[in-house]
Structure formats: C-alpha cells, structure tokens
Coordinates of C-alpha atoms in Angstrom, one line a residue:
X1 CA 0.0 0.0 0.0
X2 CA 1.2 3.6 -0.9
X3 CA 2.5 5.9 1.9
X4 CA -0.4 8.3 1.1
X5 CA -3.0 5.6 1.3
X6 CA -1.3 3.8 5.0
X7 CA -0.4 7.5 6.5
X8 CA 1.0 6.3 9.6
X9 CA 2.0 8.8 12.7
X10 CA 4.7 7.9 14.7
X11 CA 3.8 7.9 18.4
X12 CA 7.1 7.0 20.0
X13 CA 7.3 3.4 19.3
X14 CA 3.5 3.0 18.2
X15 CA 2.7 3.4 15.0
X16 CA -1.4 4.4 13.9
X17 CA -3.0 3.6 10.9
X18 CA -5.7 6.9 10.6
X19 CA -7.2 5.9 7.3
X20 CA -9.7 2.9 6.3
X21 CA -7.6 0.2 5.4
X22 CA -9.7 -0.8 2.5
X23 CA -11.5 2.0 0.8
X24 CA -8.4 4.7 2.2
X25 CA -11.5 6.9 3.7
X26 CA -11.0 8.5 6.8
X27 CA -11.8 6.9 9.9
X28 CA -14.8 8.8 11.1
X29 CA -14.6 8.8 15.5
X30 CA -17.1 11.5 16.0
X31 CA -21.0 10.6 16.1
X32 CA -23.3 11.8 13.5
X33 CA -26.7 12.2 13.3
X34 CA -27.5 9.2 10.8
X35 CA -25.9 6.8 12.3
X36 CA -28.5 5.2 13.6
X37 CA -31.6 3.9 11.1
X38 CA -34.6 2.4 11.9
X39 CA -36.8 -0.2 10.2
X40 CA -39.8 2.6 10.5
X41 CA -38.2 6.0 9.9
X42 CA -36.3 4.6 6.6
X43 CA -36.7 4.7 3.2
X44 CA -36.6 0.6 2.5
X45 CA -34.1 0.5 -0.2
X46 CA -31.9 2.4 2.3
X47 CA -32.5 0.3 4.9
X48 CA -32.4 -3.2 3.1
X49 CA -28.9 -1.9 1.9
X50 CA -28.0 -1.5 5.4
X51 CA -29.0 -4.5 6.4
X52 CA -27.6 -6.6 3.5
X53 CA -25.4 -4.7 1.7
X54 CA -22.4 -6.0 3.6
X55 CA -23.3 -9.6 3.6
X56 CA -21.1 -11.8 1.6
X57 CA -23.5 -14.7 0.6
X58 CA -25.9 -13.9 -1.9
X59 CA -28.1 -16.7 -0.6
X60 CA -30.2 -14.5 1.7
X61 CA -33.3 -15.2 4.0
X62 CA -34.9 -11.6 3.8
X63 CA -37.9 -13.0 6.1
X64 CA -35.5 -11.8 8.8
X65 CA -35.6 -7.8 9.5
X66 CA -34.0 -6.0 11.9
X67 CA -35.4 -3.3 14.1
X68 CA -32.7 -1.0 13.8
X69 CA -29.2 -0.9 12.0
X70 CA -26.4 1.2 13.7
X71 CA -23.6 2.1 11.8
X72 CA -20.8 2.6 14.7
X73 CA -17.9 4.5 14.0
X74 CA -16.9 4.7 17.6
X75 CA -16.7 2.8 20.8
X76 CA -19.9 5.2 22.0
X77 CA -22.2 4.1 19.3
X78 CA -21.5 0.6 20.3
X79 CA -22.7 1.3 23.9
X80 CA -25.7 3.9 22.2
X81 CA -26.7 0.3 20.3
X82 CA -26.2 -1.7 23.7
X83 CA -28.3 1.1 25.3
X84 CA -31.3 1.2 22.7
X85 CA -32.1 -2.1 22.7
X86 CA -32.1 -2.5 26.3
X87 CA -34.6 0.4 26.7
X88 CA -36.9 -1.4 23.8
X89 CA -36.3 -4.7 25.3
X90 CA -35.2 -6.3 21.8
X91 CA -31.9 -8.1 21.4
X92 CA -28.7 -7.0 19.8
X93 CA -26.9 -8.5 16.2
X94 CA -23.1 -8.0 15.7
X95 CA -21.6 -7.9 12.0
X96 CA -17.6 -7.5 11.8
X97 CA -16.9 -8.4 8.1
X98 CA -20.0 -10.1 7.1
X99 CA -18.9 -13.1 6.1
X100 CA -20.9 -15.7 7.8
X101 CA -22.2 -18.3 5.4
X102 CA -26.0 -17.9 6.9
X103 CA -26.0 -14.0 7.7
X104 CA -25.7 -14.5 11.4
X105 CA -25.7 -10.6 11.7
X106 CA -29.0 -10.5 10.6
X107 CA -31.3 -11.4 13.1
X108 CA -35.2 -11.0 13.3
X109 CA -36.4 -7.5 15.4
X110 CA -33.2 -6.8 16.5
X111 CA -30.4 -3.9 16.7
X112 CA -27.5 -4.9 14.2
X113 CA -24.7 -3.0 15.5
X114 CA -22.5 -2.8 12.2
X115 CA -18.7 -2.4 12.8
X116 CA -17.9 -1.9 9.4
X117 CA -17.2 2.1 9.9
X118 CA -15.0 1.2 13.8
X119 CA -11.6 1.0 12.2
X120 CA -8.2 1.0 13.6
X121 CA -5.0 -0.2 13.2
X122 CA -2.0 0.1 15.8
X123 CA 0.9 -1.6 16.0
X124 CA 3.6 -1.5 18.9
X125 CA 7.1 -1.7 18.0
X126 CA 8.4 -2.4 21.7
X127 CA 5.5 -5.7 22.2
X128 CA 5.2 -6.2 18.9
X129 CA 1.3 -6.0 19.1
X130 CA -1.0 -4.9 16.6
X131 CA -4.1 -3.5 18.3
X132 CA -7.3 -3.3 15.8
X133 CA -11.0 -3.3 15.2
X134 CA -13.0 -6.1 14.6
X135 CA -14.0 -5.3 10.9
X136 CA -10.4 -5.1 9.6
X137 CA -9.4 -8.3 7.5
X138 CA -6.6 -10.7 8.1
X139 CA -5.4 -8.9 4.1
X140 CA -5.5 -5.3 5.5
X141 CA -4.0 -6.0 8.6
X142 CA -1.5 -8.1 7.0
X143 CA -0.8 -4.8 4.3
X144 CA -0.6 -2.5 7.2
X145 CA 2.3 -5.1 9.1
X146 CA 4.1 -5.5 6.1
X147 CA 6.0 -1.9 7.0
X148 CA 7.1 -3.2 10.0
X149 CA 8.0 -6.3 8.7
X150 CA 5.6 -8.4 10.6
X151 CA 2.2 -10.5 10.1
X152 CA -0.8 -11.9 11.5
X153 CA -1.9 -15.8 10.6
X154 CA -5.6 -14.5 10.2
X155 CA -7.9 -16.1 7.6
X156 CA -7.3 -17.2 4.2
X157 CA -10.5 -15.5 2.2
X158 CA -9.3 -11.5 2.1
X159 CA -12.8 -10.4 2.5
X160 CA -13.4 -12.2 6.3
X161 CA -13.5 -10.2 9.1
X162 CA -11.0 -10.8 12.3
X163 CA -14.2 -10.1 14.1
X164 CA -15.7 -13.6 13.6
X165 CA -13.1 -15.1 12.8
X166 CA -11.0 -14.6 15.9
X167 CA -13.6 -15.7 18.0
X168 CA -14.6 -18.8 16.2
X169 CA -11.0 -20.0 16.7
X170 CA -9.2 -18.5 13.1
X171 CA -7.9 -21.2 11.3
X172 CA -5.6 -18.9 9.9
X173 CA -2.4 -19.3 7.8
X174 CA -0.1 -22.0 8.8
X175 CA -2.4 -23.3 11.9
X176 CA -1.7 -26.8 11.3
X177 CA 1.8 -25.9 13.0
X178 CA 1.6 -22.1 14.7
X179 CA -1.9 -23.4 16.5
X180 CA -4.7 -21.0 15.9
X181 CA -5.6 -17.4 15.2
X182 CA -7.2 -16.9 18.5
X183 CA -4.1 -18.8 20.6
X184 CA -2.1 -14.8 19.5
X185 CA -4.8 -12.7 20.8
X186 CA -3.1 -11.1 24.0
X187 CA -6.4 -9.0 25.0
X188 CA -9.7 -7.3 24.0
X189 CA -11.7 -4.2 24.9
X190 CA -15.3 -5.2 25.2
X191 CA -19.1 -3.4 25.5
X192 CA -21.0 -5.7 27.5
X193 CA -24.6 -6.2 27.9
X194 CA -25.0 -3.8 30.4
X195 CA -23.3 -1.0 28.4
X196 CA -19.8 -1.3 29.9
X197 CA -16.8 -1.1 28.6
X198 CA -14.0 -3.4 29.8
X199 CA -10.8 -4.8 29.0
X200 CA -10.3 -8.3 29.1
X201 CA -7.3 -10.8 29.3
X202 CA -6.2 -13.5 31.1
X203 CA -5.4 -11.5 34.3
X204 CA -8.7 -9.2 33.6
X205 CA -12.0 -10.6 33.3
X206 CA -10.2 -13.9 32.2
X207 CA -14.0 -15.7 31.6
X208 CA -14.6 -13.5 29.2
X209 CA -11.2 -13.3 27.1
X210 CA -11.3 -17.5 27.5
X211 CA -14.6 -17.3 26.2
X212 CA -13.3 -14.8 23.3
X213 CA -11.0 -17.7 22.4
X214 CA -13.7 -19.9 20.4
X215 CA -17.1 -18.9 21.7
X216 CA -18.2 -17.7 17.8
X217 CA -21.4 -15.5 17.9
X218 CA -22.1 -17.0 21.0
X219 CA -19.5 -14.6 22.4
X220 CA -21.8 -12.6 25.2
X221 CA -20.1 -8.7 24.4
X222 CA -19.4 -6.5 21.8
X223 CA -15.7 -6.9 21.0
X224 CA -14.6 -3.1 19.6
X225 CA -10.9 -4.1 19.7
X226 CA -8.9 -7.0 19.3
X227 CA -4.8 -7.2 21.0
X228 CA -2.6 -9.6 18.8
X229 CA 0.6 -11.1 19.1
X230 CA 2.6 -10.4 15.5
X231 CA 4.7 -13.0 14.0
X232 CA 7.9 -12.1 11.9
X233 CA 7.3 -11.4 8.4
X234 CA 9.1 -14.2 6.2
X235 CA 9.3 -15.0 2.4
X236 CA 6.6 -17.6 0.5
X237 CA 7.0 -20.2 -1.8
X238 CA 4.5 -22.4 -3.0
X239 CA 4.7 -26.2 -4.8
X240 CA 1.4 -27.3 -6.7
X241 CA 0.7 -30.6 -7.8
X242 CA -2.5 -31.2 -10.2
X243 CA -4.0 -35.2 -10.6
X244 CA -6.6 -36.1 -12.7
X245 CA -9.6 -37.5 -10.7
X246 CA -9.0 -40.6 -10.8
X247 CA -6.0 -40.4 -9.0
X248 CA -7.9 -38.6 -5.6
X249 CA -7.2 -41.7 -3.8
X250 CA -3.6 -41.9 -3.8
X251 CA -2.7 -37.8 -3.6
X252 CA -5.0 -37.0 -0.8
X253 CA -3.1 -40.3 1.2
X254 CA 0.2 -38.8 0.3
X255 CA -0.9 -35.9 1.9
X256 CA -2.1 -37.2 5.0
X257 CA 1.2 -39.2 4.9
X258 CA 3.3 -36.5 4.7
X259 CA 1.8 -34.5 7.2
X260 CA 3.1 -35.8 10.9
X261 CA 6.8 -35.2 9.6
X262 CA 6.4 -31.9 6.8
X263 CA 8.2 -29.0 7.8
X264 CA 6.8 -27.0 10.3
X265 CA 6.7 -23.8 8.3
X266 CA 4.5 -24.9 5.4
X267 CA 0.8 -25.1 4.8
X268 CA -0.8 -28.0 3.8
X269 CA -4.2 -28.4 1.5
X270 CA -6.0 -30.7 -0.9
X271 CA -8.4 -29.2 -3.2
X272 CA -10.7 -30.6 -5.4
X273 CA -12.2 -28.2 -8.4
X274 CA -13.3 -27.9 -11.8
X275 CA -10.9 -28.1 -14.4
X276 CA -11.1 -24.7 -16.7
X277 CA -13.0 -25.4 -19.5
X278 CA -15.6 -27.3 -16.9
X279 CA -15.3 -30.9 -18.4
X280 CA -13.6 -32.7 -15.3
X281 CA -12.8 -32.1 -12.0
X282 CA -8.7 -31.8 -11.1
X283 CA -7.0 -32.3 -7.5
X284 CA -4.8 -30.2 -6.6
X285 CA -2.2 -30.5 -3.9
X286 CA -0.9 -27.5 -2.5
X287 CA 2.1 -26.3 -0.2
X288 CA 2.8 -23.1 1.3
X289 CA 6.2 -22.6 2.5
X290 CA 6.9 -19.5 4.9
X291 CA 10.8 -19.2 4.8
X292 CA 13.9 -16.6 5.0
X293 CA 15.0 -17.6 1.9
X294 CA 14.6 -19.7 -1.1
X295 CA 17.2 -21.9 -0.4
X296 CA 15.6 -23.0 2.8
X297 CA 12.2 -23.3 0.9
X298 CA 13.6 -25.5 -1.2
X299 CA 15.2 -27.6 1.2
X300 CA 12.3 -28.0 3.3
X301 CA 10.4 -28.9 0.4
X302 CA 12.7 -31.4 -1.6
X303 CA 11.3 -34.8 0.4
X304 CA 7.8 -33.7 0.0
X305 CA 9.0 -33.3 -4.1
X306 CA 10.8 -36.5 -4.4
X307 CA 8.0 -38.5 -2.8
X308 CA 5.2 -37.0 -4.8
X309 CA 2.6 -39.3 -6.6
X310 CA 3.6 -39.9 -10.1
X311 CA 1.4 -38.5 -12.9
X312 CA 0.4 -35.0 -12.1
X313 CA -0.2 -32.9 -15.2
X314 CA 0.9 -29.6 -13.5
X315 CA 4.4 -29.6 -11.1
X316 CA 5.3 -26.2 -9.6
X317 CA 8.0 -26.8 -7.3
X318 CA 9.0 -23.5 -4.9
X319 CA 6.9 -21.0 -7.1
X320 CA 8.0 -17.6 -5.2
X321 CA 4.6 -16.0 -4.1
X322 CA 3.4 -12.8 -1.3
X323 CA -0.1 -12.4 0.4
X324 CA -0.9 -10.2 -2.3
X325 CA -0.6 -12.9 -4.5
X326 CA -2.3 -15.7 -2.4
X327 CA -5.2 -13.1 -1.3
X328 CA -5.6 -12.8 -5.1
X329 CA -5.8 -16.8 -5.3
X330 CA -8.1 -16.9 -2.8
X331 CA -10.4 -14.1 -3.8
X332 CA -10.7 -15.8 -7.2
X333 CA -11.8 -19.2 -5.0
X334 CA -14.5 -17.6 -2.9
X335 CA -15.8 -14.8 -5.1
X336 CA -18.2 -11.7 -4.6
X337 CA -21.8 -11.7 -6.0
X338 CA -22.8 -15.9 -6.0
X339 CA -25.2 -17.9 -3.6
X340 CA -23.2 -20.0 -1.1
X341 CA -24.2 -23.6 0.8
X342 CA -21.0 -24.5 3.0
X343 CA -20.5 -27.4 5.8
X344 CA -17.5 -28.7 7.3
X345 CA -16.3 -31.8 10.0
X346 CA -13.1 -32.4 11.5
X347 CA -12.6 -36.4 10.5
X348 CA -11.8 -38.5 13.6
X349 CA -8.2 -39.4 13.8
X350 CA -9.2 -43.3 14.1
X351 CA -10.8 -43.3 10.8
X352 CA -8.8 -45.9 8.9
X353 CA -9.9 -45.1 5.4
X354 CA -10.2 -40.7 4.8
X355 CA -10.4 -40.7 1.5
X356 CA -12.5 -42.9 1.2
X357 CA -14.9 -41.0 3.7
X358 CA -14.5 -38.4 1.3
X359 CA -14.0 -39.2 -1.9
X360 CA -17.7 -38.2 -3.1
X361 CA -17.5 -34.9 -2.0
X362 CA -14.1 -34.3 -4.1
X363 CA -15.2 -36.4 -7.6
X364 CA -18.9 -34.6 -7.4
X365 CA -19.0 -31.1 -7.7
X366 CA -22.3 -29.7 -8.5
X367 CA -21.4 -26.6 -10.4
X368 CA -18.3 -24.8 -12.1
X369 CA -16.8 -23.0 -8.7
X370 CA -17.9 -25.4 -6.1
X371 CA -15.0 -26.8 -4.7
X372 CA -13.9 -29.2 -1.9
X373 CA -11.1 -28.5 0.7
X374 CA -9.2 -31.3 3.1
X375 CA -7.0 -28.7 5.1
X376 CA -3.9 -30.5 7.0
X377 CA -3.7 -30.2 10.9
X378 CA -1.5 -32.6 11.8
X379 CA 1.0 -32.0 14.1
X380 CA -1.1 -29.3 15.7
X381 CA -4.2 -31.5 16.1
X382 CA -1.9 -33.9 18.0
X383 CA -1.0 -31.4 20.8
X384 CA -3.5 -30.7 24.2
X385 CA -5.0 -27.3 23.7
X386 CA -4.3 -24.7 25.7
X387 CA -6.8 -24.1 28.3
X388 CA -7.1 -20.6 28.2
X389 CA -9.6 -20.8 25.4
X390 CA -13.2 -21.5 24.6
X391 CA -11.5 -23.6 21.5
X392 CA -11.8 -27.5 21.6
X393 CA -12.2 -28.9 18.7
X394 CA -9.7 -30.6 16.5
X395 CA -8.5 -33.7 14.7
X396 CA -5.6 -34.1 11.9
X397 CA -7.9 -33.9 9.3
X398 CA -10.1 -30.9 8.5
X399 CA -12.9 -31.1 5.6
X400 CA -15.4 -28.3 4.2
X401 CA -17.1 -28.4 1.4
X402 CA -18.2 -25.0 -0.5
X403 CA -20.7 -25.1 -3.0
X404 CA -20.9 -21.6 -5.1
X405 CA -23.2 -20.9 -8.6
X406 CA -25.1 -18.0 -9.8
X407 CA -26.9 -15.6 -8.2
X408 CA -29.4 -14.9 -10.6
X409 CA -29.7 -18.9 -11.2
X410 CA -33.4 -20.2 -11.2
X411 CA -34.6 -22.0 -7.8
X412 CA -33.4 -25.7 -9.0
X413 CA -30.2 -24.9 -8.3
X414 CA -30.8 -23.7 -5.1
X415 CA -32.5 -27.6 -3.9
X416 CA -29.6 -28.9 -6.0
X417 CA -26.0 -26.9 -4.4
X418 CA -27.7 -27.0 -0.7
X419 CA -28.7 -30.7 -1.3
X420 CA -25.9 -31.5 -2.8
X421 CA -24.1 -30.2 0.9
X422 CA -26.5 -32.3 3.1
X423 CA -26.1 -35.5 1.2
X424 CA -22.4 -35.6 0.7
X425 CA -22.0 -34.7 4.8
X426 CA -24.6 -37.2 6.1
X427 CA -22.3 -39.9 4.9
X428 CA -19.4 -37.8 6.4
X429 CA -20.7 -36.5 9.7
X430 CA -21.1 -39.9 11.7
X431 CA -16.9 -40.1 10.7
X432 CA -16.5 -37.1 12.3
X433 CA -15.2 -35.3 15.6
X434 CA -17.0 -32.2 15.7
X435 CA -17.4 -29.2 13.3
X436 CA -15.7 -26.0 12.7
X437 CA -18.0 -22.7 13.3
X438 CA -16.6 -20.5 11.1
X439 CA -17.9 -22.7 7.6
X440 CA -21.0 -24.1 9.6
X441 CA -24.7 -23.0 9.6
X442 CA -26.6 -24.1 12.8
X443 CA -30.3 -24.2 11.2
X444 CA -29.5 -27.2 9.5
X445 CA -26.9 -29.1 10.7
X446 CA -26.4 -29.9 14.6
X447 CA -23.0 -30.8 15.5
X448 CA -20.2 -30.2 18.5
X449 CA -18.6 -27.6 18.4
X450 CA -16.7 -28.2 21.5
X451 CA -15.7 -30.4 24.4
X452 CA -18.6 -31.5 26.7
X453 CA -16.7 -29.6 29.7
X454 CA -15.7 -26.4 27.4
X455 CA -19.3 -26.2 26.1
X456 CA -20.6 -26.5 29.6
X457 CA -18.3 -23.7 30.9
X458 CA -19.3 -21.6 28.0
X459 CA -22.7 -21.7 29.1
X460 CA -22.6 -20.7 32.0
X461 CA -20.3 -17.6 31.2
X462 CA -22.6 -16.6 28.8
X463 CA -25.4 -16.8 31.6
X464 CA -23.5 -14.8 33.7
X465 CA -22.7 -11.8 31.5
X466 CA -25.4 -11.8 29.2
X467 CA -28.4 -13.2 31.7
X468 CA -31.3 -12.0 29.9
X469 CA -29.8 -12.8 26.0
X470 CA -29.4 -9.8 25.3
X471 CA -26.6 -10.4 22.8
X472 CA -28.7 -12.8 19.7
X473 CA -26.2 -15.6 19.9
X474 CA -26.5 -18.7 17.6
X475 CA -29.1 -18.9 14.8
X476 CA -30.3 -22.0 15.3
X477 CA -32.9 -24.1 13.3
X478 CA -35.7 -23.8 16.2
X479 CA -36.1 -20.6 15.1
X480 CA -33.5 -18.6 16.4
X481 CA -34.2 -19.4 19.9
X482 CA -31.7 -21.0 21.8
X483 CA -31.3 -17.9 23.9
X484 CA -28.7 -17.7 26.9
X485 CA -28.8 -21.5 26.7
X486 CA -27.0 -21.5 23.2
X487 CA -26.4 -24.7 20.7
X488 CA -27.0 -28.3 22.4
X489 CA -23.3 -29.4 21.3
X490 CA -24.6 -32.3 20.2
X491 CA -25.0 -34.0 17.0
X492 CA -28.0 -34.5 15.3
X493 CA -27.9 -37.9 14.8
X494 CA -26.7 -38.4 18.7
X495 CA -29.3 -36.8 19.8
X496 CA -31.9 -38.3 17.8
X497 CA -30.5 -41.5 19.0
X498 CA -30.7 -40.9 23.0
X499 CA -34.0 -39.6 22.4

C-alpha cells in the first residue's frame, strides 16, 4: 500500500493507521446524526442496503428484519446500540466483516450493531502488538504489518473479518503448525450487555477473554478491539501438484502421509475443483512454504517433491509468491456476488480409510466453482490445547465443502447446491469429531462444536454476563431461539439416537 494511502503517525514506538484500510477513507470517530436507522423512519431501499449490503453470501433469508441498524464508528455508538435495545427490550446482532455463510448478523427485530465504519490499526514496535478493530481483514492487517516487517496468521479468504473469525477459533495461515488465530490474541476491549466497557485478558476478566477464544457468535459482548501477538514477516514459496480425478485416492493419502513429519513452516491443502473449460474435476495439492530464503524453501520442500505421486499434469515446485498474490488466489476461489451452501467436519483421527470418507464430495462437484477443501492439521491436532480458550475442537484432518453458482440462477439450483451439501456430509458426519463454526450454519446441521466440559463452561459464562440474551447468539434451526442457553453441542444424529 502507498505511503499516502497507509499514512502512519509515529507515536514513540506506536505506529497508527488513521485511514480505512480498504477504501483509504478516513476513519470517522465523531457521532453523526445518521448513524443510527430504523426499520420505520427509513426509506426501504436504504435500509435493506444497510441491512444486507455488507453480507457476503448472496443466498439471503430476507424474512428476517431487523429493528434498527447502527452504523458505529466509535466505541460510543456501540454502547448507544447496547443502550437502545435495552430500553426497547429487543436483542442485539453483531456484524464484523459479514462473512458468515448464513448472515448470522442478521437477526429478526433486533439492533445490528454494524462495525464496518469502527476502524483501527496500531501496531507497537516495543511488544510487537497490533491492536485493531473487529472489521479489519486478516489482508488489510497483514498490508498494514508489512511496513514493519511483521504478520498476523488471520484467515485465508481477504474479504473475512478478524471479528468472527477470531472468536470462532481462526484457522488462519499456517495453523496446522503455529496453532490457531485466537491462541495470538493477548487481550480485548469489550461493550458488555450492560453498556460497559472493559478490557479483558487473562489477568482481567479472564472468563470472558477464555470465552473470546472460540465462543463464535455466541461470544456474550461487543468486542470493539482486538490485541494480537505479531509474527515475523518471512518470504513464501508455493509447490502445486494437479492429478486427474482418478488419482484422488492416492494424492489426498500422500498428503495425510506427509503431514506428521512436513516442515513445520508450510501449509498443507487438498483441493478438489473444476478443471477450466468445466469438463472434469482436477485435485490439486498444495504447499505453502513460509521461509527466509529460497534456499531453505527448497530444502524443506525437496522430500515432499521426491515423494510425490507420479502422474500430475501440472508440477510447480518452490513458485516464489506474497499475500498479495495468495489473497488474489483466494479471492478468485471464494468470489463476490454468487449464492453460497457451505459445511464442514473435522474427520476422527481413528478413521482408517479418509479418502474414502470423502471421496464423493471431491469427484462430485455440482457446479463450475464449487470446490472441496481437506486442510492438514497434523502436528497441531496432536498437541493438548491450551486451556485458556473456549477452542476445543480438532482432529488431523479438516474437511469443508463449498458449493458456489449463480446468483441470478433459477430455484433448481438452489435444492440442488444446498442438497448436494447435506447429502455428501450425512455420509461424512457420523466419521467425524466435531465441526468447525466459522464454515458451519446451525439451522440445518447440529454438531459439536466443543468439548462437553468447554461447552458447559461456555454456558454458563454466557449466563452470567449476558443473563437476559441480550446479545442474539446462535441462529439455530428452532427458530433462532436458543437464547442464553446456546447450541446443544450435540450432533444431530446423537441426539436423535438418545431420544
């Protein structure tokens, strides 16, 4: 980013980022009279923007309307939003990038308190924290750390939030060896039901930063800022490897293979997708190296090379790269303006046969951009968790499935994507561990989420600083009603079973 477009003041050893990272507006601090905009008082085209103009997924449930929508460009409209819906007795909505697959932000009758405008970026030489807002992405902060020759593993799509993702654990860059997103967060500044404002950590209200640490939208504050531990900026390098179909078996073993003993710096990932012209689908292999130098890159890399599966049609072998580069990539994977049906499980590490498990969900992709992701988490996976955090759920092997097509396609395609989803993971789930909450949606699939004794503790954190559900929580399929008492942490199956 240009020097006009970052503008950072030096405050001793702080530097501040005083312009939107994005759009290069100026951050706006002082409240304005339209801030706030009610379902009533506004113009519906206006206020259906507000409401859904942010949203990521085309796929869109407008049967659910908010009271209000406050944009908050400071900490105070956060508690003036906290405030309002207290008086009015209605519940409060949080959006941070608007990425959630099912639009949790959007929540019937109640106050979406919309982060997007609440931006700021400050970086610590002397800790080497960066300090900012929850509607910054992991590709803005990660432009903004660049000058100081530092990073932040935050997520892979450029357009998601640290708001959500943080919270939901942040399977970020890396994660199957640096552990995840949320492990780096050092402290947050909070609104809580109530209106407060406090700062959390683990010395300082340490049940609420724990429950920061992999609550989701279950989390019971506002977060307005977000304390991270920085990690030193290093070179990329990426190898590719792209099979035919038939040859899914054999690559996605290789890379479960090579996992326990791969070099701790580099990213693993199996994709399956669509080749180009749309005739077959291709897996693709993929390693990203984060090294000082090419040399080391490519001695890291040269056993995984020399061991690969025979008969690839593409070989890229230490391909330099940046996060400009792989934000582009991944921008291209996930892109703006279709209709979106994702799901996810973490396969249990005593399944004998993974690809197998998952070999119809790679070789059976309904449309052109729906693709298939195994994402490598061994050795991480094979660690305890720390247990300062909410976090709980892992296993070496980490599956989600993202179906994408048109948004002006006709209805069909709607029953055919989202069905498509639910058939390939009921023969997945009863293989699996637990699901990940930042590619699930709770109306239609019931899963775990996290340990029986960290979803227990969760609940009853959430009890006690949220006690009347204030905060809207997790949009469930019982009609958005699981309250203070929050998802069952169960699977659906389970629980059908011990009924």
């Amino acid at each position: 980013m240009a020097d006009e477009d970052q503008k950072l003041q030096s405050k001793g050893t702080i530097k501040t980022a005083v312009k939107d990272t994005e759009n290069h507006d100026e951050v706006t601090t002082a409240p304005t009279a339209t801030h706030i905009l009610t379902r009533d008082a506004t113009d519906l085209s206006v206020f259906s923007e507000a409401v859904w103009g942010r949203v990521f997924n085309r796929r869109r449930d407008r049967s659910r309307v908010p009271r209000a929508v406050v944009h908050a460009s400071c900490v105070a409209h956060v508690r003036e939003a906290v405030g309002l819906a207290g008086r009015q007795g209605c519940r409060v909505s949080v959006r941070s990038g608007g990425h959630s697959w099912a639009a949790w932000s959007v929540r019937q009758d109640a106050v979406l308190v919309d982060l997007g405008g609440l931006r700021h970026v400050t970086y610590d030489e002397g800790t080497r924290v960066v300090s900012c807002s929850p509607s910054v992405t992991g590709e803005q902060l990660n432009r903004f750390l660049e000058a100081e020759g530092r990073m932040f593993a935050g997520g892979h799509c450029p357009d998601v939030g640290l708001g959500g993702f943080l919270l939901q654990g942040g399977m970020g860059w890396n994660s199957k060896n640096w552990g995840w997103a949320c492990e780096s967060i050092t402290g947050i500044d909070v609104v809580t039901a109530d209106a407060r404002e406090l700062y959390c950590s683990s010395t300082e209200n340490p049940d609420l930063f724990w429950a920061a640490r992999g609550a989701g939208p279950g989390f019971p504050a506002i977060v307005t800022s977000f304390h991270l531990l920085t990690r030193p900026l290093l070179q990329m390098y990426s190898c590719v490897y792209i099979y035919p179909r038939a040859m899914f078996r054999t690559v996605l073993q290789w890379v479960i293979n090579t996992c326990p003993t791969a070099d701790t710096d580099t990213e693993i990932v199996c994709l399956a997708k669509h080749t180009a012209d749309g005739d077959d689908i291709e897996i693709i292999a993929g390693f990203l190296s984060f090294k000082p130098s090419r040399e080391e890159a490519e001695k890291a890399m040269r056993p995984v090379h020399d061991g690969r599966p025979r008969g690839a049609k593409v070989e890229v072998f230490c391909d330099p790269t940046d996060f400009a580069c792989e934000y582009a990539r991944q921008r291209e994977e996930q892109p703006t303006g279709y209709r979106f049906c994702s799901d996810n499980a973490y396969i249990s590490n005593g399944v004998a046969d993974v690809p197998g498990v998952l070999e119809k969900a790679f070789t059976s992709l309904p449309t052109q951009k729906t693709f298939a992701l195994y994402f490598a988490m061994n050795p991480t996976s094979r660690r305890p968790l720390p247990e300062d955090m909410a976090h709980s759920m892992q296993s070496d092997h980490y599956f989600a499935v993202y179906a994408i097509w048109d948004d002006d396609a006709e209805g069909d395609d709607d029953a055919r994507c989202t069905g498509w989803v639910r058939d390939v993971m009921e023969g997945v789930e009863r293989h699996s561990a637990g699901s990940y909450m930042g590619d699930a949606d709770f109306r239609h699939r019931a899963a775990r989420f996290w340990s029986r004794e960290n979803g227990e503790r969760l609940r009853g954190i959430r009890r006690k600083w949220d006690p009347e559900g204030r905060f809207c929580g997790y949009l469930d399929s019982d009609g958005d009603s699981s309250g203070v008492w929050g998802l069952r942490n169960e699977f659906e199956w389970e629980d059908a079973e011990s009924r």
